[in-house]
XYZ file of C-alpha atoms in Angstrom:
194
model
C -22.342 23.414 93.914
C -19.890 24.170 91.293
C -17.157 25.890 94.028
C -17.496 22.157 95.868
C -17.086 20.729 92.295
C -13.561 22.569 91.752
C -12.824 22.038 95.199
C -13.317 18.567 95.016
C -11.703 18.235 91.906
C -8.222 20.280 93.075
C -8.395 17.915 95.854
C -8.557 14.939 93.214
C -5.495 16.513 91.534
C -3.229 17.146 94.466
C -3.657 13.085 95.506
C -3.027 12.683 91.987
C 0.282 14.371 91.896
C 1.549 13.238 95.210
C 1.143 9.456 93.606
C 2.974 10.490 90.471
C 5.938 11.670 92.470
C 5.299 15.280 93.021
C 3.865 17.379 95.755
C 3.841 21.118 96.725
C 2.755 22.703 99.817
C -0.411 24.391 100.075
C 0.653 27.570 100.958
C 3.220 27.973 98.357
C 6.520 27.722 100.413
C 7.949 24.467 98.912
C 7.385 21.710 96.261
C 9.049 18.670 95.216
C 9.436 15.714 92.756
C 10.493 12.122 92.665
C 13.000 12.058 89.373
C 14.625 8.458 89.707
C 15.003 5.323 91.845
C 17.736 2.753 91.499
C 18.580 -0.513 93.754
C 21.907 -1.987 93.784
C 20.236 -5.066 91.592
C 18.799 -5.395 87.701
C 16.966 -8.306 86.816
C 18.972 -10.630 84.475
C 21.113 -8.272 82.393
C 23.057 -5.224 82.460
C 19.840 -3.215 81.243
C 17.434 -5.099 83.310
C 15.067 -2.950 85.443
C 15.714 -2.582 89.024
C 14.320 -4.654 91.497
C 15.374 -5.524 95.131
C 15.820 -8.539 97.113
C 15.517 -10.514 100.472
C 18.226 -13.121 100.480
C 20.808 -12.705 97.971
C 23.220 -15.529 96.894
C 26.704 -14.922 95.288
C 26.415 -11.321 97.294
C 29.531 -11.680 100.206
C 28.668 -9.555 103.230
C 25.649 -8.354 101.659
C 22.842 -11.467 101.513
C 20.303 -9.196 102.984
C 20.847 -5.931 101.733
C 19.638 -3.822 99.174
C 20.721 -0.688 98.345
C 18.303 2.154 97.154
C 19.171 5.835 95.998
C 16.290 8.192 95.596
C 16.752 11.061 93.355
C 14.483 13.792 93.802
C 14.063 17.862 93.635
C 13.180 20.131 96.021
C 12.092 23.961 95.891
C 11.632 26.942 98.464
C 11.988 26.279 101.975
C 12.461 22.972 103.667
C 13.098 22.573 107.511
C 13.021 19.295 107.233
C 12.094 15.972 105.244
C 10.979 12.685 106.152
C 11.288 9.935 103.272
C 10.475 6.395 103.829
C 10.206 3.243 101.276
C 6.729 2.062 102.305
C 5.490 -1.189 101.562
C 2.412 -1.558 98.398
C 1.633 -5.181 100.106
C 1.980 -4.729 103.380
C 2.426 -1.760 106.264
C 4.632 -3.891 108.577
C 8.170 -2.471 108.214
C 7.176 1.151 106.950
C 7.826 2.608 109.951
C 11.344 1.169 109.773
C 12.297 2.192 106.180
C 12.079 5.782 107.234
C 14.632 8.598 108.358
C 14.019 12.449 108.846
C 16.616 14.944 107.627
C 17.344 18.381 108.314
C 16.762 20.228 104.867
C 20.073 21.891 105.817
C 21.529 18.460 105.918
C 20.345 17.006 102.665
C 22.599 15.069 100.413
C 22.941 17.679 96.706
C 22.993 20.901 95.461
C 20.890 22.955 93.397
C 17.707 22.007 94.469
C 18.818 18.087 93.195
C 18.990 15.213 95.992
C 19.563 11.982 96.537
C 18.936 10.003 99.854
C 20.681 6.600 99.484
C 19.589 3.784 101.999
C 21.134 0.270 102.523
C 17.346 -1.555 103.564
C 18.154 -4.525 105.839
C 15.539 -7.821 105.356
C 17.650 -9.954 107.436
C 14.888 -10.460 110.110
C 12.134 -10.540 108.327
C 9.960 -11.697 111.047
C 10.634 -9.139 113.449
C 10.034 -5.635 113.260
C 13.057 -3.783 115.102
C 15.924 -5.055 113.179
C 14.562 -3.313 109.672
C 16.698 -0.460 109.181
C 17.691 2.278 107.236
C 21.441 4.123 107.151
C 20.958 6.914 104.847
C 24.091 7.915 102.351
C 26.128 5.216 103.253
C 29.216 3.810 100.659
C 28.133 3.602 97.409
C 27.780 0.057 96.418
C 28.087 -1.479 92.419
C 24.889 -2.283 90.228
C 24.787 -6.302 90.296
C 22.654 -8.352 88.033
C 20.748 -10.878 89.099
C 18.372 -13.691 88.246
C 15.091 -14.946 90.117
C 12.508 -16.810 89.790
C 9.302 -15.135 88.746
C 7.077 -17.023 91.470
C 9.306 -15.668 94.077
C 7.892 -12.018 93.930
C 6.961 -10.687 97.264
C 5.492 -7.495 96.242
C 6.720 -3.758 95.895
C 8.233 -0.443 97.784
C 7.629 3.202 96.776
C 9.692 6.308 98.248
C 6.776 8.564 99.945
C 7.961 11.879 101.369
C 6.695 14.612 103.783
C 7.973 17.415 103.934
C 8.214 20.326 106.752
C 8.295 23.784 105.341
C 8.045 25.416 108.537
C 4.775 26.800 107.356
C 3.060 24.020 106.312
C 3.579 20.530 105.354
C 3.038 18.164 102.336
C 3.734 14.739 100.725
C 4.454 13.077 97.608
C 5.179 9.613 97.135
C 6.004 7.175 93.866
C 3.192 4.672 94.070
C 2.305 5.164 90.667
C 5.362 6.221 88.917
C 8.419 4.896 91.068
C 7.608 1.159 92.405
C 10.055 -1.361 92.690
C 9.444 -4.769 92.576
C 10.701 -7.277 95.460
C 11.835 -10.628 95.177
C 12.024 -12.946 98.448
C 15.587 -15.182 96.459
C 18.307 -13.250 94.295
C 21.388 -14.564 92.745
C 24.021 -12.807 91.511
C 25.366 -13.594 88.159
C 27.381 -9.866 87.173
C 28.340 -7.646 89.184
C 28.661 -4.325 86.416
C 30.986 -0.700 86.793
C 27.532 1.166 87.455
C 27.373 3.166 90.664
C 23.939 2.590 92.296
């Protein structure tokens, strides 16, 4: 009884620190951890948190993008990594807000990453069109302003990752959640690189 307690309980604790943005592989060959998310928007000032958003006014060439950077660590050996921004209202699009990379191929040094995407709502009805381009230009921090009624709900960055030997995830549903509003405008657009 007490080994199924303390198994029960380090199962508790692994789902525990895969929601607070870190993970490690069973078997010892890898671990990682979530250390920042940023969107190319801040709600109403300059130190405003982040948030993303639909349809974006005063945005040129951008009304339906929002760009995200993901900042995590990584540890041992990764043959590959999967990282997605899945949905904490809905499941519909997570499929499409997610790209596999080669650990060989990640964007950092040191054991430090960051995966930047440019997430595409501009058909949000349909489910192909949602896409992901991972590292693309940089893009400046923009404030903007919203109304509070128009919040559609929140994304999370959720990794797996492919050790060769095993596998694991981690994910920011408890630490790292952005929220999502459905109507943006942009009032500033600020020097800060997302």
């Amino acid at each position: 009884m007490k080994k199924m307690m303390m198994a029960a309980a380090a199962i508790g604790l692994t789902g525990l620190l895969a929601g607070c943005g870190s993970g490690s592989a069973p078997d010892g060959s890898a671990r990682g951890e979530i250390t920042k998310v940023r969107t190319e928007y801040r709600l109403n000032n300059t130190s405003g948190k982040f948030v993303a958003c639909d349809n974006i006014a005063n945005n040129p060439g951008r009304a339906n993008l929002t760009q995200v950077a993901v900042d995590f660590d990584l540890a041992g050996t990764v043959q590959d990594i999967t990282i997605g921004l899945k949905g904490g209202n809905s499941t519909k699009y997570d499929n499409n807000f997610t790209t596999t990379v080669k650990g060989s191929e990640l964007p950092g040094t040191g054991g430090k990453y960051r995966i930047t995407f440019n997430a595409d709502s501009s058909a949000a009805d349909t489910l192909l069109p949602q896409s992901i381009i991972v590292t693309p230009a940089s893009v400046k921090v923009k404030v903007v302003t919203t109304n509070a009624n128009s919040r559609a709900g929140f994304f999370y960055p959720a990794f797996r990752v492919n050790t060769g030997s095993d596998t694991f995830t981690f994910s920011g549903i408890l630490s790292y959640t952005t929220d999502v509003y459905t109507n943006c405008t942009v009032t500033q657009t600020t020097d800060e690189d997302v």
